[in-house]
């Protein structure tokens, strides 16, 4: 190929991935607005957020080992737990941070796409969790049926929604 030869890449192909990624960002914001996520964090939440961040970093680092599927599942567990305790906005923000810190692809559109995909996944999971009657207030001593109804079943529904979004996006 000489310097004067025209490029075979379509101008549309250049804008496709960034446009899709910005579209995912718009979907994330729309889902958060639809779910009415108004997360209010206090100073006492900082310790829990740091623990979740460290757990997410462990998941990111463990991807270098042979059990790649387990690392991905561990990240999802961390996001689901933070979704229950802090809501989809915080869980999505945690996922965004982890995806942007992942240097597998360098700082590229792939990292930004992964960040937005995780954000949309957690927002969809949060929306389903809330729609299924999930509670963000974890009571001290409760019966098994209440725990099943307010946490376990909505959490399972949120996990399934996140899996579906992950496959479709």
GROMACS .gro file of C-alpha atoms in nm:
model
  169
    1UNK     CA    1   0.000   0.000   0.000
    2UNK     CA    2   0.147   0.333  -0.101
    3UNK     CA    3   0.106   0.664   0.074
    4UNK     CA    4  -0.133   0.782  -0.201
    5UNK     CA    5  -0.362   0.478  -0.184
    6UNK     CA    6  -0.705   0.546  -0.034
    7UNK     CA    7  -0.792   0.390   0.299
    8UNK     CA    8  -1.031   0.095   0.281
    9UNK     CA    9  -1.192   0.181   0.613
   10UNK     CA   10  -1.533   0.333   0.604
   11UNK     CA   11  -1.576   0.663   0.794
   12UNK     CA   12  -1.882   0.503   0.958
   13UNK     CA   13  -1.671   0.220   1.102
   14UNK     CA   14  -1.455   0.479   1.281
   15UNK     CA   15  -1.755   0.630   1.462
   16UNK     CA   16  -1.940   0.302   1.528
   17UNK     CA   17  -1.780   0.186   1.854
   18UNK     CA   18  -1.774   0.531   2.019
   19UNK     CA   19  -2.132   0.599   1.913
   20UNK     CA   20  -2.245   0.262   2.051
   21UNK     CA   21  -2.058   0.329   2.375
   22UNK     CA   22  -2.218   0.673   2.415
   23UNK     CA   23  -2.553   0.509   2.340
   24UNK     CA   24  -2.492   0.269   2.628
   25UNK     CA   25  -2.413   0.565   2.853
   26UNK     CA   26  -2.749   0.720   2.758
   27UNK     CA   27  -2.926   0.390   2.832
   28UNK     CA   28  -2.752   0.375   3.172
   29UNK     CA   29  -2.869   0.723   3.263
   30UNK     CA   30  -3.224   0.648   3.140
   31UNK     CA   31  -3.241   0.329   3.349
   32UNK     CA   32  -3.121   0.513   3.659
   33UNK     CA   33  -3.381   0.784   3.608
   34UNK     CA   34  -3.655   0.524   3.547
   35UNK     CA   35  -3.556   0.331   3.859
   36UNK     CA   36  -3.549   0.651   4.064
   37UNK     CA   37  -3.212   0.566   4.217
   38UNK     CA   38  -3.138   0.844   4.460
   39UNK     CA   39  -2.851   0.688   4.652
   40UNK     CA   40  -2.764   0.876   4.967
   41UNK     CA   41  -2.427   0.778   5.103
   42UNK     CA   42  -2.303   0.869   5.447
   43UNK     CA   43  -1.958   0.875   5.597
   44UNK     CA   44  -2.023   0.535   5.754
   45UNK     CA   45  -2.064   0.386   5.404
   46UNK     CA   46  -1.702   0.462   5.314
   47UNK     CA   47  -1.563   0.150   5.480
   48UNK     CA   48  -1.809  -0.076   5.296
   49UNK     CA   49  -1.734   0.096   4.966
   50UNK     CA   50  -1.360   0.051   5.018
   51UNK     CA   51  -1.416  -0.320   5.092
   52UNK     CA   52  -1.617  -0.359   4.770
   53UNK     CA   53  -1.352  -0.171   4.573
   54UNK     CA   54  -1.075  -0.396   4.711
   55UNK     CA   55  -1.282  -0.707   4.633
   56UNK     CA   56  -1.338  -0.580   4.278
   57UNK     CA   57  -0.965  -0.518   4.240
   58UNK     CA   58  -0.893  -0.873   4.359
   59UNK     CA   59  -1.132  -0.995   4.092
   60UNK     CA   60  -0.953  -0.786   3.831
   61UNK     CA   61  -0.610  -0.915   3.933
   62UNK     CA   62  -0.725  -1.277   3.950
   63UNK     CA   63  -0.817  -1.269   3.582
   64UNK     CA   64  -0.451  -1.329   3.508
   65UNK     CA   65  -0.487  -1.682   3.644
   66UNK     CA   66  -0.628  -1.987   3.466
   67UNK     CA   67  -0.982  -1.960   3.604
   68UNK     CA   68  -1.101  -1.661   3.400
   69UNK     CA   69  -1.468  -1.758   3.432
   70UNK     CA   70  -1.447  -1.754   3.810
   71UNK     CA   71  -1.300  -1.405   3.811
   72UNK     CA   72  -1.584  -1.276   3.600
   73UNK     CA   73  -1.837  -1.439   3.830
   74UNK     CA   74  -1.664  -1.288   4.133
   75UNK     CA   75  -1.693  -0.941   3.980
   76UNK     CA   76  -2.064  -1.000   3.928
   77UNK     CA   77  -2.102  -1.112   4.291
   78UNK     CA   78  -1.931  -0.792   4.409
   79UNK     CA   79  -2.156  -0.580   4.187
   80UNK     CA   80  -2.472  -0.762   4.302
   81UNK     CA   81  -2.379  -0.719   4.668
   82UNK     CA   82  -2.310  -0.348   4.621
   83UNK     CA   83  -2.636  -0.320   4.425
   84UNK     CA   84  -2.830  -0.456   4.723
   85UNK     CA   85  -2.651  -0.244   4.981
   86UNK     CA   86  -2.601   0.083   4.791
   87UNK     CA   87  -2.819   0.072   4.479
   88UNK     CA   88  -2.748   0.055   4.105
   89UNK     CA   89  -2.580   0.395   4.079
   90UNK     CA   90  -2.304   0.300   4.323
   91UNK     CA   91  -2.273  -0.053   4.182
   92UNK     CA   92  -2.252   0.089   3.829
   93UNK     CA   93  -1.991   0.345   3.932
   94UNK     CA   94  -1.787   0.067   4.095
   95UNK     CA   95  -1.810  -0.137   3.774
   96UNK     CA   96  -1.706   0.164   3.566
   97UNK     CA   97  -1.401   0.225   3.784
   98UNK     CA   98  -1.296  -0.140   3.767
   99UNK     CA   99  -1.341  -0.154   3.389
  100UNK     CA  100  -1.138   0.163   3.338
  101UNK     CA  101  -0.859   0.033   3.565
  102UNK     CA  102  -0.841  -0.292   3.368
  103UNK     CA  103  -0.536  -0.252   3.142
  104UNK     CA  104  -0.598  -0.565   2.932
  105UNK     CA  105  -0.681  -0.345   2.632
  106UNK     CA  106  -0.497  -0.033   2.741
  107UNK     CA  107  -0.690   0.291   2.756
  108UNK     CA  108  -0.906   0.233   2.451
  109UNK     CA  109  -1.265   0.233   2.336
  110UNK     CA  110  -1.282  -0.130   2.454
  111UNK     CA  111  -1.228  -0.019   2.815
  112UNK     CA  112  -1.496   0.249   2.782
  113UNK     CA  113  -1.737   0.004   2.620
  114UNK     CA  114  -1.678  -0.247   2.901
  115UNK     CA  115  -1.736   0.027   3.158
  116UNK     CA  116  -2.067   0.128   3.000
  117UNK     CA  117  -2.174  -0.234   2.957
  118UNK     CA  118  -2.118  -0.298   3.327
  119UNK     CA  119  -2.303   0.022   3.414
  120UNK     CA  120  -2.604  -0.079   3.200
  121UNK     CA  121  -2.594  -0.431   3.346
  122UNK     CA  122  -2.605  -0.304   3.704
  123UNK     CA  123  -2.874  -0.046   3.627
  124UNK     CA  124  -3.091  -0.314   3.466
  125UNK     CA  125  -3.024  -0.542   3.763
  126UNK     CA  126  -3.114  -0.261   4.002
  127UNK     CA  127  -3.432  -0.185   3.814
  128UNK     CA  128  -3.536  -0.553   3.825
  129UNK     CA  129  -3.433  -0.583   4.191
  130UNK     CA  130  -3.656  -0.290   4.281
  131UNK     CA  131  -3.944  -0.410   4.060
  132UNK     CA  132  -3.925  -0.755   4.223
  133UNK     CA  133  -3.971  -0.600   4.568
  134UNK     CA  134  -3.607  -0.598   4.672
  135UNK     CA  135  -3.512  -0.408   4.984
  136UNK     CA  136  -3.201  -0.197   5.039
  137UNK     CA  137  -3.265  -0.187   5.413
  138UNK     CA  138  -3.127  -0.504   5.561
  139UNK     CA  139  -3.305  -0.570   5.890
  140UNK     CA  140  -3.122  -0.739   6.177
  141UNK     CA  141  -3.325  -1.044   6.274
  142UNK     CA  142  -3.581  -1.158   6.018
  143UNK     CA  143  -3.754  -1.477   5.926
  144UNK     CA  144  -3.647  -1.690   5.633
  145UNK     CA  145  -3.958  -1.609   5.428
  146UNK     CA  146  -3.908  -1.235   5.458
  147UNK     CA  147  -3.540  -1.270   5.369
  148UNK     CA  148  -3.636  -1.483   5.070
  149UNK     CA  149  -3.905  -1.238   4.956
  150UNK     CA  150  -3.715  -0.912   5.012
  151UNK     CA  151  -3.357  -1.010   4.929
  152UNK     CA  152  -3.300  -1.355   4.780
  153UNK     CA  153  -3.565  -1.373   4.505
  154UNK     CA  154  -3.520  -1.010   4.391
  155UNK     CA  155  -3.143  -1.068   4.392
  156UNK     CA  156  -3.183  -1.378   4.177
  157UNK     CA  157  -3.404  -1.180   3.936
  158UNK     CA  158  -3.144  -0.900   3.925
  159UNK     CA  159  -2.867  -1.152   3.852
  160UNK     CA  160  -3.070  -1.302   3.567
  161UNK     CA  161  -3.138  -0.956   3.425
  162UNK     CA  162  -2.767  -0.874   3.440
  163UNK     CA  163  -2.682  -1.199   3.261
  164UNK     CA  164  -2.934  -1.126   2.985
  165UNK     CA  165  -2.804  -0.771   2.938
  166UNK     CA  166  -2.446  -0.901   2.930
  167UNK     CA  167  -2.538  -1.144   2.652
  168UNK     CA  168  -2.743  -0.894   2.450
  169UNK     CA  169  -2.505  -0.597   2.475
   0.00000   0.00000   0.00000
